[in-house]
Coordinates of C-alpha atoms and ligand atoms in Angstrom, one line a residue:
M1 CA 18.8 -11.2 -19.1
K2 CA 17.9 -11.1 -15.4
K3 CA 14.4 -12.4 -14.5
A4 CA 12.7 -11.3 -11.3
N5 CA 9.6 -12.2 -9.4
I6 CA 6.9 -10.1 -7.8
Q7 CA 7.8 -9.3 -4.2
V8 CA 5.9 -7.6 -1.4
D9 CA 7.7 -6.9 1.9
L10 CA 6.0 -5.4 4.9
L11 CA 8.4 -2.7 6.2
E12 CA 6.4 -1.5 9.1
H13 CA 2.9 -1.4 10.5
M14 CA 1.1 0.6 13.2
G15 CA -2.0 -0.2 15.1
S16 CA -4.2 -3.3 15.4
D17 CA -7.9 -4.2 15.4
I18 CA -8.0 -2.7 18.9
S19 CA -6.9 0.7 17.6
V20 CA -9.8 0.5 15.1
V21 CA -12.2 -0.2 18.0
N22 CA -10.7 2.6 20.1
S23 CA -11.0 5.1 17.2
A24 CA -14.7 4.4 17.3
R25 CA -15.1 4.2 21.1
V26 CA -13.5 7.5 21.7
S27 CA -16.8 9.1 20.6
F28 CA -18.2 7.9 24.0
N29 CA -14.8 8.5 25.7
K30 CA -14.4 4.8 26.2
Q31 CA -11.4 2.5 25.5
S32 CA -11.0 -1.3 24.9
Y33 CA -8.0 -3.6 25.3
F34 CA -7.0 -7.0 23.9
E35 CA -8.3 -9.9 26.0
Y36 CA -5.9 -12.6 27.1
D37 CA -6.4 -16.4 27.2
D38 CA -6.5 -17.6 30.9
D39 CA -4.5 -20.7 30.0
N40 CA -2.0 -19.0 27.8
P41 CA -1.3 -15.3 28.5
F42 CA 0.7 -15.0 25.3
I43 CA -2.5 -15.4 23.2
Q44 CA -4.4 -12.1 22.8
Y45 CA -7.7 -11.7 21.1
V46 CA -10.4 -9.2 20.4
S47 CA -13.5 -9.6 22.6
D48 CA -16.8 -10.6 20.9
K49 CA -18.2 -7.2 21.8
D50 CA -15.3 -5.5 19.9
C51 CA -15.5 -7.9 17.0
K52 CA -19.2 -7.0 16.6
L53 CA -18.3 -3.3 16.8
I54 CA -15.8 -3.7 13.9
K55 CA -18.4 -5.5 11.8
Y56 CA -21.0 -2.8 12.6
L57 CA -18.6 -0.1 11.4
V58 CA -18.0 -1.9 8.2
D59 CA -21.7 -2.7 7.6
H60 CA -22.6 1.0 8.2
N61 CA -19.7 2.4 6.2
H62 CA -18.2 4.2 9.3
F63 CA -14.8 4.0 7.7
T64 CA -12.8 6.6 9.5
P65 CA -11.8 4.3 12.4
F66 CA -9.9 2.2 9.8
C67 CA -7.8 5.3 8.8
H68 CA -5.7 5.5 12.0
A69 CA -3.8 2.2 11.5
F70 CA -1.0 2.2 8.9
L71 CA 1.1 -0.2 6.8
S72 CA 4.2 0.4 4.7
F73 CA 5.4 -2.0 2.0
R74 CA 8.4 -2.3 -0.3
I75 CA 7.0 -3.8 -3.5
K76 CA 8.8 -5.1 -6.6
A77 CA 6.7 -5.6 -9.7
P78 CA 6.7 -5.0 -13.4
I79 CA 5.9 -1.5 -14.7
F80 CA 2.5 -2.6 -16.2
V81 CA 1.4 -3.8 -12.7
A82 CA 2.8 -0.7 -10.9
R83 CA 0.9 1.5 -13.3
Q84 CA -2.4 -0.1 -12.4
L85 CA -1.8 0.1 -8.7
A86 CA -0.7 3.7 -8.8
K87 CA -4.3 4.6 -9.7
H88 CA -5.2 4.0 -6.0
Q89 CA -4.4 7.3 -4.4
V90 CA -6.6 8.3 -1.5
G91 CA -4.9 7.5 1.8
L92 CA -1.7 6.2 0.2
S93 CA 1.8 7.6 -0.5
W94 CA 4.2 6.2 -3.2
N95 CA 7.9 6.7 -3.7
E96 CA 9.6 4.7 -6.6
V97 CA 13.0 4.0 -7.9
S98 CA 13.7 6.4 -10.8
R99 CA 15.4 5.2 -13.9
R100 CA 16.4 8.8 -14.5
Y101 CA 19.0 8.3 -11.8
V102 CA 19.5 4.6 -11.8
N103 CA 21.1 2.9 -14.8
S104 CA 21.8 -0.6 -13.3
E105 CA 20.9 -3.6 -15.4
P106 CA 17.2 -3.9 -15.5
E107 CA 15.3 -7.0 -14.4
F108 CA 12.3 -8.4 -16.3
Y109 CA 9.1 -10.1 -15.3
L110 CA 8.1 -13.2 -17.3
P111 CA 4.9 -15.1 -16.7
D112 CA 4.9 -18.8 -16.0
Y113 CA 3.0 -19.2 -19.3
W114 CA 1.0 -17.0 -21.8
R115 CA -2.7 -17.1 -21.0
K116 CA -5.4 -17.3 -23.7
S117 CA -7.7 -14.3 -23.9
A118 CA -11.1 -14.8 -22.3
S119 CA -14.4 -15.0 -24.2
N120 CA -15.6 -12.1 -22.0
V121 CA -13.4 -9.1 -22.7
K122 CA -13.9 -7.7 -19.1
Q123 CA -12.3 -10.9 -17.8
G124 CA -9.0 -10.0 -19.5
S125 CA -7.7 -13.6 -19.7
S126 CA -8.6 -17.2 -19.1
D127 CA -6.4 -19.7 -17.2
E128 CA -5.8 -21.7 -20.3
V129 CA -2.3 -21.9 -21.8
A130 CA -2.1 -20.0 -25.1
P131 CA -1.1 -21.9 -28.2
N132 CA 2.6 -22.1 -29.1
N133 CA 3.4 -21.1 -25.5
E134 CA 7.0 -22.3 -25.5
G135 CA 7.8 -20.7 -28.9
F136 CA 6.4 -17.4 -27.7
M137 CA 8.5 -17.7 -24.4
V138 CA 11.7 -18.1 -26.4
G139 CA 10.7 -15.2 -28.8
T140 CA 9.9 -13.0 -25.8
M141 CA 13.3 -13.6 -24.2
E142 CA 15.0 -12.7 -27.5
V143 CA 13.0 -9.4 -27.6
M144 CA 14.1 -8.7 -24.0
D145 CA 17.7 -9.3 -24.9
D146 CA 17.4 -6.9 -27.9
C147 CA 15.8 -4.2 -25.6
L148 CA 18.6 -4.7 -23.1
D149 CA 21.3 -4.5 -25.8
Q150 CA 19.9 -1.3 -27.1
Y151 CA 19.6 0.2 -23.6
Q152 CA 23.2 -0.6 -22.8
C153 CA 24.3 0.7 -26.3
L154 CA 22.6 4.0 -25.6
L155 CA 24.1 4.3 -22.1
N156 CA 27.6 3.3 -23.4
A157 CA 27.3 6.0 -26.1
G158 CA 26.7 8.6 -23.4
V159 CA 22.9 9.0 -23.8
C160 CA 21.2 10.1 -20.6
A161 CA 19.5 7.4 -18.5
E162 CA 16.2 9.3 -18.6
Q163 CA 16.0 8.8 -22.3
A164 CA 17.7 5.5 -22.7
R165 CA 14.9 3.9 -20.5
M166 CA 12.4 4.6 -23.3
V167 CA 13.5 1.4 -25.0
L168 CA 12.7 -0.8 -21.9
P169 CA 9.5 -2.8 -22.1
Q170 CA 6.5 -2.7 -19.7
N171 CA 7.7 -5.9 -18.1
T172 CA 10.8 -4.2 -16.7
M173 CA 10.7 -4.5 -12.9
T174 CA 10.3 -1.4 -10.8
E175 CA 10.4 -1.0 -7.0
W176 CA 8.4 1.4 -4.7
I177 CA 7.6 2.0 -1.1
W178 CA 3.9 2.2 -0.6
S179 CA 2.5 3.4 2.7
G180 CA -1.0 4.2 3.7
S181 CA -3.9 3.6 6.0
L182 CA -5.5 0.2 6.8
L183 CA -8.6 1.4 5.0
A184 CA -6.7 2.4 1.8
F185 CA -5.0 -1.0 1.6
I186 CA -8.2 -2.9 2.2
R187 CA -9.8 -0.9 -0.6
V188 CA -6.8 -1.8 -2.9
C189 CA -7.3 -5.5 -2.0
K190 CA -11.1 -5.5 -2.4
L191 CA -10.7 -4.0 -5.9
R192 CA -7.7 -5.9 -7.0
L193 CA -8.6 -9.3 -5.6
D194 CA -11.7 -9.3 -7.8
K195 CA -11.6 -11.9 -10.6
H196 CA -11.9 -9.0 -13.1
A197 CA -8.6 -7.6 -12.0
Q198 CA -5.4 -8.6 -13.9
K199 CA -3.8 -11.8 -12.6
E200 CA -0.4 -10.2 -12.0
T201 CA -1.9 -7.3 -10.2
R202 CA -4.0 -9.8 -8.2
D203 CA -0.8 -11.5 -7.1
V204 CA 0.5 -8.2 -5.6
A205 CA -2.9 -7.7 -3.9
E206 CA -2.8 -11.2 -2.4
L207 CA 0.6 -10.6 -0.9
I208 CA -0.5 -7.3 0.5
G209 CA -3.7 -8.9 1.8
N210 CA -1.8 -11.7 3.6
N211 CA 0.0 -9.0 5.7
V212 CA -3.2 -7.1 6.4
K213 CA -5.0 -10.3 7.4
T214 CA -2.1 -11.2 9.8
H215 CA -2.0 -7.8 11.6
F216 CA -5.7 -6.8 11.4
P217 CA -7.6 -10.1 11.2
V218 CA -11.0 -8.9 12.4
S219 CA -11.0 -5.8 10.2
W220 CA -9.9 -7.9 7.2
E221 CA -12.6 -10.5 7.8
S222 CA -15.3 -7.9 8.2
Y223 CA -14.4 -6.1 5.0
M224 CA -13.8 -9.3 2.9
K225 CA -16.9 -11.3 4.0
Ligands
FAD301 C1 -10.7 -4.4 -12.5 C2 -10.3 -3.0 -12.7 C3 -10.2 -2.4 -14.0 C4 -9.9 -1.1 -14.2 N1 -9.8 -0.6 -15.5 C5 -9.5 0.7 -15.7 C6 -9.4 1.2 -17.0 O1 -9.7 0.5 -18.0 N2 -9.0 2.5 -17.1 C7 -8.7 3.3 -16.1 O2 -8.4 4.5 -16.2 N3 -8.8 2.8 -14.8 C8 -9.1 1.5 -14.6 N4 -9.2 1.1 -13.3 C9 -8.8 1.9 -12.2 C10 -10.0 2.6 -11.5 O3 -10.7 3.4 -12.4 C11 -9.6 3.4 -10.3 O4 -8.8 4.4 -10.7 C12 -8.8 2.5 -9.3 O5 -9.5 1.3 -9.1 C13 -8.6 3.3 -8.0 O6 -9.8 3.3 -7.4 P1 -10.0 3.8 -5.9 O7 -11.4 3.9 -5.6 O8 -9.1 3.0 -5.0 O9 -9.3 5.3 -6.1 P2 -8.8 6.4 -5.1 O10 -8.4 7.5 -6.1 O11 -7.7 5.9 -4.2 O12 -10.0 6.8 -4.4 C14 -10.5 6.2 -3.2 C15 -11.9 6.6 -3.0 O13 -12.0 8.0 -2.7 C16 -13.1 8.6 -3.3 N5 -12.8 9.5 -4.3 C17 -11.6 9.5 -5.1 N6 -11.6 10.5 -5.9 C18 -12.7 11.2 -5.8 C19 -13.3 12.3 -6.4 N7 -12.7 13.0 -7.4 N8 -14.5 12.8 -5.9 C20 -15.1 12.1 -4.9 N9 -14.7 11.0 -4.3 C21 -13.5 10.6 -4.7 C22 -13.9 7.4 -3.9 O14 -14.8 6.9 -2.9 C23 -12.9 6.4 -4.1 O15 -13.3 5.1 -4.2 C24 -9.6 -0.3 -13.1 C25 -9.6 -0.8 -11.8 C26 -10.0 -2.1 -11.6 C27 -10.0 -2.6 -10.1

């Protein structure tokens, strides 16, 4: 049985905090540029005036200037996480590996440990390790092996891949390319970094967020404050 981890790779990005600023400043037919450090011309930064503008846009819900910058990710995650993330639709496009066409050996996601449920149902889980964790880990791997055997059996017998996949569990890994506006990914992160979001989905949001923060630091900071 092949295990796999959650993975988020930034494929491409377009724009910067300055393109956010300029999408707002165009209203007055004005344009801004990055400023450069006198001592080190390789260090560029957004002027105080432009930082304030970005914060103003966020505070007053002028969101369209954040829709001109784009990011594109290739993400690998279990199906139960992908299903949650696919609910975010506005400003985003999603193309995914199809197990109708692909019948390679599936990979499975396994948590580091089974978490105990939380006393508050909205919280989903606590950080505590559930009782008999190791026993359940072994049992789970046996179930995965059984699912995999049955999947291979069906394929070997000539059953079509689009039906054989029915026996694969929700922790089967899937992969998709997810592209969209800066605003859309900030919205995903705001909702999925919340402590009420599922931990595994939060893991994906954190990896997406790291990339957004790197390339759009002022916009990220202004939305996440
Ligand atoms: C912690 C958590 C728990 C959740 N639990 C559940 C659950 O139990 N069951 C479930 O089904 N979903 C659940 N969801 C998913 C949730 O209901 C949303 O579908 C998901 O968060 C995507 O929200 P979004 O605002 O990014 O949606 P998008 O569809 O990407 O919309 C983006 C924005 O566009 C606007 N918009 C979108 N559609 C419309 C519309 N029809 N009319 C007007 N404006 C619109 C809204 O401002 C919206 O915020 C949960 C989400 C989170 C974060």
